[in-house]
Amino acid sequence: MTTQSTTPAGFAGTRNRYYNPVSKIQSLIHNLDAELVQLCKQCSVQKPLTSLNNNTSLGSHFSNYGALGGSTSMGGSSVGGRHYTPESIGNLLARARGVTPLTRSTTSSPTAPEAQKRQMRNVYRTRVIDAYRNRRIFTVYGNYHTVRRALMRRGWLEKLPASRHAKLQSMSEDSLLEHARRGNDYEAVVISKMINHFPAFFIWQGKGQRDLCAEVRPFRNRVRRSQFLDFSTKVGLVGCAEQERWYREDGVCGMSYPRFYRLGGNNLEERMAFIEDYQQTQARSLLLYVREHQPAELISENGTIFSTTLDFALGKVKKMVRQAEHYSLDDARIKPPTPAEIVENQTFMVQSTDVLKSNAKFKVNEKVMTEYARLAGLYLDQIGSLRPDYRWDGSRNLWILKPGYQSRGIGIVIRSSLDDILQWTSNNQNKKYIVQKYIERPLLIYRTKFDIRQYMLLAITDTKVSIWTYRDCYLRFSSQEFTMDDLRESIHLTNNSVQKRYKNKSNRDSRLPKNNMWSLDQFKSYLRLMGAPDGSWAKTYNGFKQNLVAVVMASLDETELLQNAFELYGCDFMLDEHYNPILIEINSTPDLSPSTEITARICPMVLKDCIRVVVDLPKNPTAATGLFELAFEVNYSINKGADGKPLELNGKQMTLFENMPRMRNSPRTRLLRKILNNVKSSSTKKVEKAIEAPVKYVKTPTAKITKKKKLASVGSSSAASVQPSSQNLAPKVILNPTARENLALLYTAPK
């Protein structure tokens, strides 16, 4: 008799390296045993099966079967700690085939398999009801098996999405119960069928998925905010960078981010501001080029560049220093240049480009060039002390263009020509390009560029917004050595999704990792080897925390404060030559796959510790949080409004003040804005002066701009708390689009 071999049902799932091999083998054995029983049903066995009682694999199967309710006899051989007789094995096989043994009466009550199914069904239903009463039902979309196992170890039951075990979910409950064994896929599916009409209390979902079960406020890995301040996009991160100045507090929060411009829209004023900044950067680049070369190398009797070019550059930088020291919004308003100024700018751009790109020589004597070099160093030091981000610039005037809403390095290019930049953004208006100053002087490791992936967890309870940072991280290297003469992405984009498309350069330093990743311990060893100052990593890590706290605080005004919402972010940083972190971007769906041995270690740890913070900590304030550290905490109240009446927060728009102008027709709540308005102001006079100055010059017909109260830290440096103050109860007016554009000029215009 021939039988056709079939693949065991339930074993068609995608492999994942996070699976425990032992549990996977056990599941495979259970599925094969169930398949064997199914084949026995389809075949007719002619002779008695008494000779099978000593078979180990069958004995193991019948041991499991008997444990679920099958009859056993103590008078036969022993397999797996249980005794079976030939008669009992024959009876079990007969029951599996649905045939009544000859030794038993055909008029007996329901067969043993039916009783067994009924017993299993009752056990599973009891577990389901208990899970619902204790809010322990979860749904996980995608291959996040670490999250699944972490919740199952805590006694949670899984409500399977339709795509998981789709073939098994199409089977009837009776068929599933027939093959269900402890921990196998059949058991998971039958429990999911029973639990299907209950809501899930923990949902791990994709970014674009619709929020289900909102009525029970489940733990959900999504924090919703407005598009303008969604820092997981390039456009949103720019919006947060514009707003973070209002929340800056020394030692607590402050953002270090390259300057940027939105050239993807039709904002003529921002386009003019970028052109002005580009020309100012060209002037500083020329002065830096002069300072970094010997005077004799820059001059020639046959030189084609006159000293007026250096005079123009010095005048530009001197004006920037004066504006940075005495700044107002009037300075931010870019005035159209006169025809004479246009000619001067064009002449300067042409001659300075010849010097920077073609090494053209100046037609001056060495003594005059020495004096120009001294003045160049003086003015560069002055503007560098006022604008630290200028120290990241080199002498190439490079800019990086990023699509506003794409990730994984898609569509990113690097350009140095002003005409190329403007043309590129004009030809790709649909991608909403952000133009950002390229960091020309990053910290390099063995002449190779790298960035650092740092994790942040944002958790919202009924009264608090908590910002958690991970004490472990890893480095990602480029596959090619760093150079400014080649602008290919394989050299300048360290994103793993980009670098995996390229092979490592053959002459690259052998001390660099072949998989282009380092653990934090390896980086610390490198710092010790290079003689870095003591506390360099502590300084860098504190910079990570201050950057991330500043970003979150800037976005809270347009964040939905829903209880039990949380989100895990992958944050990318670069370091400057003094180990100061520079925030590059934040990803809301970071890649947690085990692409290398580094990520295979850290990614499961991050997910396990995430569950500890989100699930364990609310029930037990002393619960361990793994490597997650509380960086900042904001207290807020959702129980009462300004008039003492309860506020509706479950999906309904909340109105605090009748005459408050709405911004961008956003339905987001404005509660936190009122609370932050009442927080004690900082005593730093220098910062207050910088904040108050712009307010004097803002003139808008629809909204009055007032100075935002800054946040004061409470408690230890690792966990600051913001408490509402009762000193100022006046309502805070939200910035309208016109006012926000004026404020944007404060940070994007020449300084």
PDB file of N, CA and C in Angstrom, residues 391-476:
ATOM      1  N   ARG A 391      31.265  74.467  13.755  1.00  0.00           N
ATOM      2  CA  ARG A 391      32.526  73.737  13.888  1.00  0.00           C
ATOM      3  C   ARG A 391      32.491  72.396  13.170  1.00  0.00           C
ATOM      4  N   TRP A 392      31.304  71.929  12.783  1.00  0.00           N
ATOM      5  CA  TRP A 392      31.211  70.662  12.042  1.00  0.00           C
ATOM      6  C   TRP A 392      31.483  70.873  10.554  1.00  0.00           C
ATOM      7  N   ASP A 393      31.529  72.138  10.122  1.00  0.00           N
ATOM      8  CA  ASP A 393      31.710  72.424   8.699  1.00  0.00           C
ATOM      9  C   ASP A 393      33.177  72.341   8.316  1.00  0.00           C
ATOM     10  N   GLY A 394      33.394  71.975   7.060  1.00  0.00           N
ATOM     11  CA  GLY A 394      34.736  71.985   6.505  1.00  0.00           C
ATOM     12  C   GLY A 394      34.866  73.087   5.477  1.00  0.00           C
ATOM     13  N   SER A 395      35.676  72.852   4.474  1.00  0.00           N
ATOM     14  CA  SER A 395      35.912  73.855   3.439  1.00  0.00           C
ATOM     15  C   SER A 395      35.312  73.445   2.093  1.00  0.00           C
ATOM     16  N   ARG A 396      34.303  72.508   2.107  1.00  0.00           N
ATOM     17  CA  ARG A 396      33.718  72.038   0.851  1.00  0.00           C
ATOM     18  C   ARG A 396      32.294  72.543   0.624  1.00  0.00           C
ATOM     19  N   ASN A 397      31.655  73.066   1.649  1.00  0.00           N
ATOM     20  CA  ASN A 397      30.279  73.571   1.530  1.00  0.00           C
ATOM     21  C   ASN A 397      29.345  72.490   0.976  1.00  0.00           C
ATOM     22  N   LEU A 398      29.375  71.316   1.597  1.00  0.00           N
ATOM     23  CA  LEU A 398      28.546  70.192   1.163  1.00  0.00           C
ATOM     24  C   LEU A 398      27.211  70.204   1.896  1.00  0.00           C
ATOM     25  N   TRP A 399      26.152  69.796   1.187  1.00  0.00           N
ATOM     26  CA  TRP A 399      24.808  69.698   1.749  1.00  0.00           C
ATOM     27  C   TRP A 399      24.222  68.351   1.368  1.00  0.00           C
ATOM     28  N   ILE A 400      23.451  67.775   2.299  1.00  0.00           N
ATOM     29  CA  ILE A 400      22.820  66.479   2.060  1.00  0.00           C
ATOM     30  C   ILE A 400      21.323  66.689   1.892  1.00  0.00           C
ATOM     31  N   LEU A 401      20.757  66.076   0.864  1.00  0.00           N
ATOM     32  CA  LEU A 401      19.339  66.229   0.524  1.00  0.00           C
ATOM     33  C   LEU A 401      18.623  64.930   0.853  1.00  0.00           C
ATOM     34  N   LYS A 402      17.573  65.015   1.683  1.00  0.00           N
ATOM     35  CA  LYS A 402      16.848  63.841   2.154  1.00  0.00           C
ATOM     36  C   LYS A 402      15.357  63.977   1.843  1.00  0.00           C
ATOM     37  N   PRO A 403      14.734  62.936   1.291  1.00  0.00           N
ATOM     38  CA  PRO A 403      13.267  62.969   1.146  1.00  0.00           C
ATOM     39  C   PRO A 403      12.605  63.051   2.515  1.00  0.00           C
ATOM     40  N   GLY A 404      11.570  63.869   2.610  1.00  0.00           N
ATOM     41  CA  GLY A 404      10.985  64.159   3.919  1.00  0.00           C
ATOM     42  C   GLY A 404      10.325  62.991   4.605  1.00  0.00           C
ATOM     43  N   TYR A 405       9.835  61.973   3.849  1.00  0.00           N
ATOM     44  CA  TYR A 405       9.055  60.911   4.471  1.00  0.00           C
ATOM     45  C   TYR A 405       9.531  59.522   4.054  1.00  0.00           C
ATOM     46  N   GLN A 406      10.802  59.370   3.745  1.00  0.00           N
ATOM     47  CA  GLN A 406      11.337  58.060   3.405  1.00  0.00           C
ATOM     48  C   GLN A 406      12.452  57.688   4.368  1.00  0.00           C
ATOM     49  N   SER A 407      12.767  56.397   4.406  1.00  0.00           N
ATOM     50  CA  SER A 407      13.786  55.888   5.324  1.00  0.00           C
ATOM     51  C   SER A 407      14.711  54.946   4.564  1.00  0.00           C
ATOM     52  N   ARG A 408      15.615  54.299   5.308  1.00  0.00           N
ATOM     53  CA  ARG A 408      16.579  53.334   4.767  1.00  0.00           C
ATOM     54  C   ARG A 408      17.497  53.938   3.699  1.00  0.00           C
ATOM     55  N   GLY A 409      17.722  55.225   3.769  1.00  0.00           N
ATOM     56  CA  GLY A 409      18.653  55.869   2.854  1.00  0.00           C
ATOM     57  C   GLY A 409      18.138  56.066   1.444  1.00  0.00           C
ATOM     58  N   ILE A 410      16.853  55.839   1.223  1.00  0.00           N
ATOM     59  CA  ILE A 410      16.294  55.942  -0.130  1.00  0.00           C
ATOM     60  C   ILE A 410      16.230  57.413  -0.558  1.00  0.00           C
ATOM     61  N   GLY A 411      16.753  57.698  -1.738  1.00  0.00           N
ATOM     62  CA  GLY A 411      16.641  59.034  -2.311  1.00  0.00           C
ATOM     63  C   GLY A 411      17.595  60.069  -1.760  1.00  0.00           C
ATOM     64  N   ILE A 412      18.543  59.691  -0.892  1.00  0.00           N
ATOM     65  CA  ILE A 412      19.464  60.655  -0.297  1.00  0.00           C
ATOM     66  C   ILE A 412      20.631  60.914  -1.249  1.00  0.00           C
ATOM     67  N   VAL A 413      20.963  62.179  -1.461  1.00  0.00           N
ATOM     68  CA  VAL A 413      22.098  62.565  -2.293  1.00  0.00           C
ATOM     69  C   VAL A 413      22.876  63.668  -1.582  1.00  0.00           C
ATOM     70  N   ILE A 414      24.134  63.858  -1.977  1.00  0.00           N
ATOM     71  CA  ILE A 414      24.995  64.896  -1.425  1.00  0.00           C
ATOM     72  C   ILE A 414      25.425  65.801  -2.576  1.00  0.00           C
ATOM     73  N   ARG A 415      25.273  67.111  -2.393  1.00  0.00           N
ATOM     74  CA  ARG A 415      25.605  68.069  -3.435  1.00  0.00           C
ATOM     75  C   ARG A 415      26.370  69.250  -2.825  1.00  0.00           C
ATOM     76  N   SER A 416      27.179  69.898  -3.666  1.00  0.00           N
ATOM     77  CA  SER A 416      27.930  71.072  -3.224  1.00  0.00           C
ATOM     78  C   SER A 416      27.591  72.315  -4.024  1.00  0.00           C
ATOM     79  N   SER A 417      27.045  72.157  -5.202  1.00  0.00           N
ATOM     80  CA  SER A 417      26.715  73.305  -6.048  1.00  0.00           C
ATOM     81  C   SER A 417      25.333  73.842  -5.697  1.00  0.00           C
ATOM     82  N   LEU A 418      25.233  75.158  -5.553  1.00  0.00           N
ATOM     83  CA  LEU A 418      23.951  75.779  -5.227  1.00  0.00           C
ATOM     84  C   LEU A 418      22.929  75.519  -6.327  1.00  0.00           C
ATOM     85  N   ASP A 419      23.346  75.649  -7.571  1.00  0.00           N
ATOM     86  CA  ASP A 419      22.416  75.417  -8.677  1.00  0.00           C
ATOM     87  C   ASP A 419      21.928  73.970  -8.694  1.00  0.00           C
ATOM     88  N   ASP A 420      22.824  73.018  -8.407  1.00  0.00           N
ATOM     89  CA  ASP A 420      22.421  71.607  -8.384  1.00  0.00           C
ATOM     90  C   ASP A 420      21.394  71.341  -7.287  1.00  0.00           C
ATOM     91  N   ILE A 421      21.593  71.948  -6.126  1.00  0.00           N
ATOM     92  CA  ILE A 421      20.681  71.732  -5.001  1.00  0.00           C
ATOM     93  C   ILE A 421      19.287  72.273  -5.324  1.00  0.00           C
ATOM     94  N   LEU A 422      19.244  73.502  -5.827  1.00  0.00           N
ATOM     95  CA  LEU A 422      17.945  74.106  -6.143  1.00  0.00           C
ATOM     96  C   LEU A 422      17.248  73.361  -7.270  1.00  0.00           C
ATOM     97  N   GLN A 423      18.015  72.917  -8.257  1.00  0.00           N
ATOM     98  CA  GLN A 423      17.415  72.181  -9.371  1.00  0.00           C
ATOM     99  C   GLN A 423      16.880  70.832  -8.914  1.00  0.00           C
ATOM    100  N   TRP A 424      17.635  70.137  -8.057  1.00  0.00           N
ATOM    101  CA  TRP A 424      17.222  68.812  -7.582  1.00  0.00           C
ATOM    102  C   TRP A 424      15.921  68.896  -6.791  1.00  0.00           C
ATOM    103  N   THR A 425      15.830  69.842  -5.896  1.00  0.00           N
ATOM    104  CA  THR A 425      14.618  69.963  -5.082  1.00  0.00           C
ATOM    105  C   THR A 425      13.425  70.414  -5.913  1.00  0.00           C
ATOM    106  N   SER A 426      13.676  71.229  -6.930  1.00  0.00           N
ATOM    107  CA  SER A 426      12.574  71.672  -7.795  1.00  0.00           C
ATOM    108  C   SER A 426      12.049  70.533  -8.647  1.00  0.00           C
ATOM    109  N   ASN A 427      12.919  69.639  -9.069  1.00  0.00           N
ATOM    110  CA  ASN A 427      12.503  68.516  -9.915  1.00  0.00           C
ATOM    111  C   ASN A 427      11.858  67.387  -9.119  1.00  0.00           C
ATOM    112  N   ASN A 428      11.946  67.413  -7.794  1.00  0.00           N
ATOM    113  CA  ASN A 428      11.385  66.341  -6.960  1.00  0.00           C
ATOM    114  C   ASN A 428      10.491  66.931  -5.874  1.00  0.00           C
ATOM    115  N   GLN A 429       9.573  67.781  -6.282  1.00  0.00           N
ATOM    116  CA  GLN A 429       8.692  68.441  -5.320  1.00  0.00           C
ATOM    117  C   GLN A 429       7.842  67.446  -4.540  1.00  0.00           C
ATOM    118  N   ASN A 430       7.477  66.325  -5.159  1.00  0.00           N
ATOM    119  CA  ASN A 430       6.598  65.366  -4.488  1.00  0.00           C
ATOM    120  C   ASN A 430       7.281  64.666  -3.322  1.00  0.00           C
ATOM    121  N   LYS A 431       8.602  64.683  -3.258  1.00  0.00           N
ATOM    122  CA  LYS A 431       9.322  64.001  -2.179  1.00  0.00           C
ATOM    123  C   LYS A 431       9.607  64.905  -0.982  1.00  0.00           C
ATOM    124  N   LYS A 432       9.243  66.180  -1.083  1.00  0.00           N
ATOM    125  CA  LYS A 432       9.367  67.115   0.044  1.00  0.00           C
ATOM    126  C   LYS A 432      10.783  67.091   0.634  1.00  0.00           C
ATOM    127  N   TYR A 433      11.739  67.446  -0.159  1.00  0.00           N
ATOM    128  CA  TYR A 433      13.131  67.324   0.252  1.00  0.00           C
ATOM    129  C   TYR A 433      13.492  68.283   1.384  1.00  0.00           C
ATOM    130  N   ILE A 434      14.273  67.752   2.328  1.00  0.00           N
ATOM    131  CA  ILE A 434      14.909  68.531   3.381  1.00  0.00           C
ATOM    132  C   ILE A 434      16.373  68.698   2.998  1.00  0.00           C
ATOM    133  N   VAL A 435      16.873  69.917   3.009  1.00  0.00           N
ATOM    134  CA  VAL A 435      18.283  70.182   2.724  1.00  0.00           C
ATOM    135  C   VAL A 435      18.971  70.451   4.055  1.00  0.00           C
ATOM    136  N   GLN A 436      19.971  69.655   4.355  1.00  0.00           N
ATOM    137  CA  GLN A 436      20.620  69.699   5.663  1.00  0.00           C
ATOM    138  C   GLN A 436      22.124  69.852   5.466  1.00  0.00           C
ATOM    139  N   LYS A 437      22.739  70.622   6.333  1.00  0.00           N
ATOM    140  CA  LYS A 437      24.196  70.812   6.214  1.00  0.00           C
ATOM    141  C   LYS A 437      24.912  69.505   6.514  1.00  0.00           C
ATOM    142  N   TYR A 438      25.764  69.102   5.590  1.00  0.00           N
ATOM    143  CA  TYR A 438      26.508  67.849   5.760  1.00  0.00           C
ATOM    144  C   TYR A 438      27.622  68.056   6.787  1.00  0.00           C
ATOM    145  N   ILE A 439      27.802  67.077   7.656  1.00  0.00           N
ATOM    146  CA  ILE A 439      28.849  67.142   8.681  1.00  0.00           C
ATOM    147  C   ILE A 439      30.165  66.744   8.026  1.00  0.00           C
ATOM    148  N   GLU A 440      30.994  67.745   7.748  1.00  0.00           N
ATOM    149  CA  GLU A 440      32.233  67.500   7.030  1.00  0.00           C
ATOM    150  C   GLU A 440      33.391  67.101   7.946  1.00  0.00           C
ATOM    151  N   ARG A 441      33.213  67.298   9.239  1.00  0.00           N
ATOM    152  CA  ARG A 441      34.298  66.975  10.173  1.00  0.00           C
ATOM    153  C   ARG A 441      33.778  66.039  11.270  1.00  0.00           C
ATOM    154  N   PRO A 442      33.366  64.821  10.911  1.00  0.00           N
ATOM    155  CA  PRO A 442      32.896  63.870  11.925  1.00  0.00           C
ATOM    156  C   PRO A 442      34.076  63.170  12.598  1.00  0.00           C
ATOM    157  N   LEU A 443      33.796  62.530  13.703  1.00  0.00           N
ATOM    158  CA  LEU A 443      34.792  61.659  14.323  1.00  0.00           C
ATOM    159  C   LEU A 443      34.914  60.397  13.469  1.00  0.00           C
ATOM    160  N   LEU A 444      36.124  60.035  13.103  1.00  0.00           N
ATOM    161  CA  LEU A 444      36.379  58.850  12.290  1.00  0.00           C
ATOM    162  C   LEU A 444      37.087  57.793  13.125  1.00  0.00           C
ATOM    163  N   ILE A 445      36.877  56.532  12.780  1.00  0.00           N
ATOM    164  CA  ILE A 445      37.593  55.416  13.401  1.00  0.00           C
ATOM    165  C   ILE A 445      38.379  54.725  12.299  1.00  0.00           C
ATOM    166  N   TYR A 446      39.678  54.811  12.400  1.00  0.00           N
ATOM    167  CA  TYR A 446      40.562  54.231  11.385  1.00  0.00           C
ATOM    168  C   TYR A 446      40.182  54.735   9.990  1.00  0.00           C
ATOM    169  N   ARG A 447      40.008  56.066   9.908  1.00  0.00           N
ATOM    170  CA  ARG A 447      39.729  56.774   8.647  1.00  0.00           C
ATOM    171  C   ARG A 447      38.387  56.361   8.025  1.00  0.00           C
ATOM    172  N   THR A 448      37.479  55.863   8.827  1.00  0.00           N
ATOM    173  CA  THR A 448      36.181  55.385   8.325  1.00  0.00           C
ATOM    174  C   THR A 448      35.044  56.036   9.110  1.00  0.00           C
ATOM    175  N   LYS A 449      34.000  56.410   8.404  1.00  0.00           N
ATOM    176  CA  LYS A 449      32.841  57.047   9.025  1.00  0.00           C
ATOM    177  C   LYS A 449      31.958  56.009   9.710  1.00  0.00           C
ATOM    178  N   PHE A 450      31.294  56.402  10.786  1.00  0.00           N
ATOM    179  CA  PHE A 450      30.393  55.514  11.517  1.00  0.00           C
ATOM    180  C   PHE A 450      29.289  56.340  12.152  1.00  0.00           C
ATOM    181  N   ASP A 451      28.223  55.662  12.560  1.00  0.00           N
ATOM    182  CA  ASP A 451      27.205  56.274  13.403  1.00  0.00           C
ATOM    183  C   ASP A 451      26.841  55.301  14.515  1.00  0.00           C
ATOM    184  N   ILE A 452      26.028  55.750  15.452  1.00  0.00           N
ATOM    185  CA  ILE A 452      25.665  54.957  16.630  1.00  0.00           C
ATOM    186  C   ILE A 452      24.153  54.801  16.664  1.00  0.00           C
ATOM    187  N   ARG A 453      23.690  53.547  16.797  1.00  0.00           N
ATOM    188  CA  ARG A 453      22.259  53.273  16.959  1.00  0.00           C
ATOM    189  C   ARG A 453      21.947  53.170  18.458  1.00  0.00           C
ATOM    190  N   GLN A 454      21.145  54.111  18.926  1.00  0.00           N
ATOM    191  CA  GLN A 454      20.733  54.191  20.324  1.00  0.00           C
ATOM    192  C   GLN A 454      19.222  53.993  20.390  1.00  0.00           C
ATOM    193  N   TYR A 455      18.737  53.244  21.379  1.00  0.00           N
ATOM    194  CA  TYR A 455      17.306  52.965  21.504  1.00  0.00           C
ATOM    195  C   TYR A 455      16.669  53.860  22.559  1.00  0.00           C
ATOM    196  N   MET A 456      15.452  54.290  22.266  1.00  0.00           N
ATOM    197  CA  MET A 456      14.659  55.092  23.197  1.00  0.00           C
ATOM    198  C   MET A 456      13.255  54.496  23.283  1.00  0.00           C
ATOM    199  N   LEU A 457      12.699  54.470  24.472  1.00  0.00           N
ATOM    200  CA  LEU A 457      11.344  53.980  24.704  1.00  0.00           C
ATOM    201  C   LEU A 457      10.518  55.096  25.307  1.00  0.00           C
ATOM    202  N   LEU A 458       9.377  55.379  24.688  1.00  0.00           N
ATOM    203  CA  LEU A 458       8.442  56.386  25.187  1.00  0.00           C
ATOM    204  C   LEU A 458       7.206  55.664  25.706  1.00  0.00           C
ATOM    205  N   ALA A 459       6.868  55.869  26.974  1.00  0.00           N
ATOM    206  CA  ALA A 459       5.733  55.190  27.595  1.00  0.00           C
ATOM    207  C   ALA A 459       4.803  56.220  28.228  1.00  0.00           C
ATOM    208  N   ILE A 460       3.495  56.029  28.023  1.00  0.00           N
ATOM    209  CA  ILE A 460       2.484  56.952  28.541  1.00  0.00           C
ATOM    210  C   ILE A 460       1.551  56.187  29.474  1.00  0.00           C
ATOM    211  N   THR A 461       1.391  56.675  30.678  1.00  0.00           N
ATOM    212  CA  THR A 461       0.421  56.118  31.621  1.00  0.00           C
ATOM    213  C   THR A 461      -0.728  57.115  31.771  1.00  0.00           C
ATOM    214  N   ASP A 462      -1.556  56.913  32.786  1.00  0.00           N
ATOM    215  CA  ASP A 462      -2.690  57.820  32.969  1.00  0.00           C
ATOM    216  C   ASP A 462      -2.266  59.180  33.515  1.00  0.00           C
ATOM    217  N   THR A 463      -1.045  59.288  34.042  1.00  0.00           N
ATOM    218  CA  THR A 463      -0.609  60.566  34.618  1.00  0.00           C
ATOM    219  C   THR A 463       0.778  61.001  34.168  1.00  0.00           C
ATOM    220  N   LYS A 464       1.534  60.141  33.483  1.00  0.00           N
ATOM    221  CA  LYS A 464       2.931  60.463  33.198  1.00  0.00           C
ATOM    222  C   LYS A 464       3.308  60.126  31.761  1.00  0.00           C
ATOM    223  N   VAL A 465       4.282  60.869  31.265  1.00  0.00           N
ATOM    224  CA  VAL A 465       4.981  60.541  30.024  1.00  0.00           C
ATOM    225  C   VAL A 465       6.429  60.274  30.407  1.00  0.00           C
ATOM    226  N   SER A 466       6.892  59.054  30.158  1.00  0.00           N
ATOM    227  CA  SER A 466       8.232  58.644  30.579  1.00  0.00           C
ATOM    228  C   SER A 466       9.115  58.432  29.358  1.00  0.00           C
ATOM    229  N   ILE A 467      10.342  58.942  29.434  1.00  0.00           N
ATOM    230  CA  ILE A 467      11.327  58.798  28.368  1.00  0.00           C
ATOM    231  C   ILE A 467      12.445  57.911  28.895  1.00  0.00           C
ATOM    232  N   TRP A 468      12.632  56.768  28.238  1.00  0.00           N
ATOM    233  CA  TRP A 468      13.633  55.792  28.661  1.00  0.00           C
ATOM    234  C   TRP A 468      14.706  55.674  27.588  1.00  0.00           C
ATOM    235  N   THR A 469      15.957  55.637  28.020  1.00  0.00           N
ATOM    236  CA  THR A 469      17.069  55.408  27.097  1.00  0.00           C
ATOM    237  C   THR A 469      17.770  54.110  27.472  1.00  0.00           C
ATOM    238  N   TYR A 470      18.323  53.448  26.460  1.00  0.00           N
ATOM    239  CA  TYR A 470      18.967  52.142  26.658  1.00  0.00           C
ATOM    240  C   TYR A 470      20.450  52.350  26.910  1.00  0.00           C
ATOM    241  N   ARG A 471      20.973  51.663  27.901  1.00  0.00           N
ATOM    242  CA  ARG A 471      22.372  51.842  28.277  1.00  0.00           C
ATOM    243  C   ARG A 471      23.329  51.070  27.382  1.00  0.00           C
ATOM    244  N   ASP A 472      22.805  50.335  26.430  1.00  0.00           N
ATOM    245  CA  ASP A 472      23.637  49.630  25.469  1.00  0.00           C
ATOM    246  C   ASP A 472      23.307  50.139  24.069  1.00  0.00           C
ATOM    247  N   CYS A 473      24.257  50.068  23.168  1.00  0.00           N
ATOM    248  CA  CYS A 473      24.067  50.522  21.795  1.00  0.00           C
ATOM    249  C   CYS A 473      25.108  49.841  20.921  1.00  0.00           C
ATOM    250  N   TYR A 474      25.138  50.185  19.647  1.00  0.00           N
ATOM    251  CA  TYR A 474      26.150  49.609  18.765  1.00  0.00           C
ATOM    252  C   TYR A 474      26.497  50.582  17.655  1.00  0.00           C
ATOM    253  N   LEU A 475      27.673  50.382  17.047  1.00  0.00           N
ATOM    254  CA  LEU A 475      28.191  51.247  15.998  1.00  0.00           C
ATOM    255  C   LEU A 475      28.011  50.584  14.644  1.00  0.00           C
ATOM    256  N   ARG A 476      27.779  51.407  13.614  1.00  0.00           N
ATOM    257  CA  ARG A 476      27.639  50.923  12.239  1.00  0.00           C
ATOM    258  C   ARG A 476      28.647  51.672  11.360  1.00  0.00           C
TER     259      ARG A 476
END
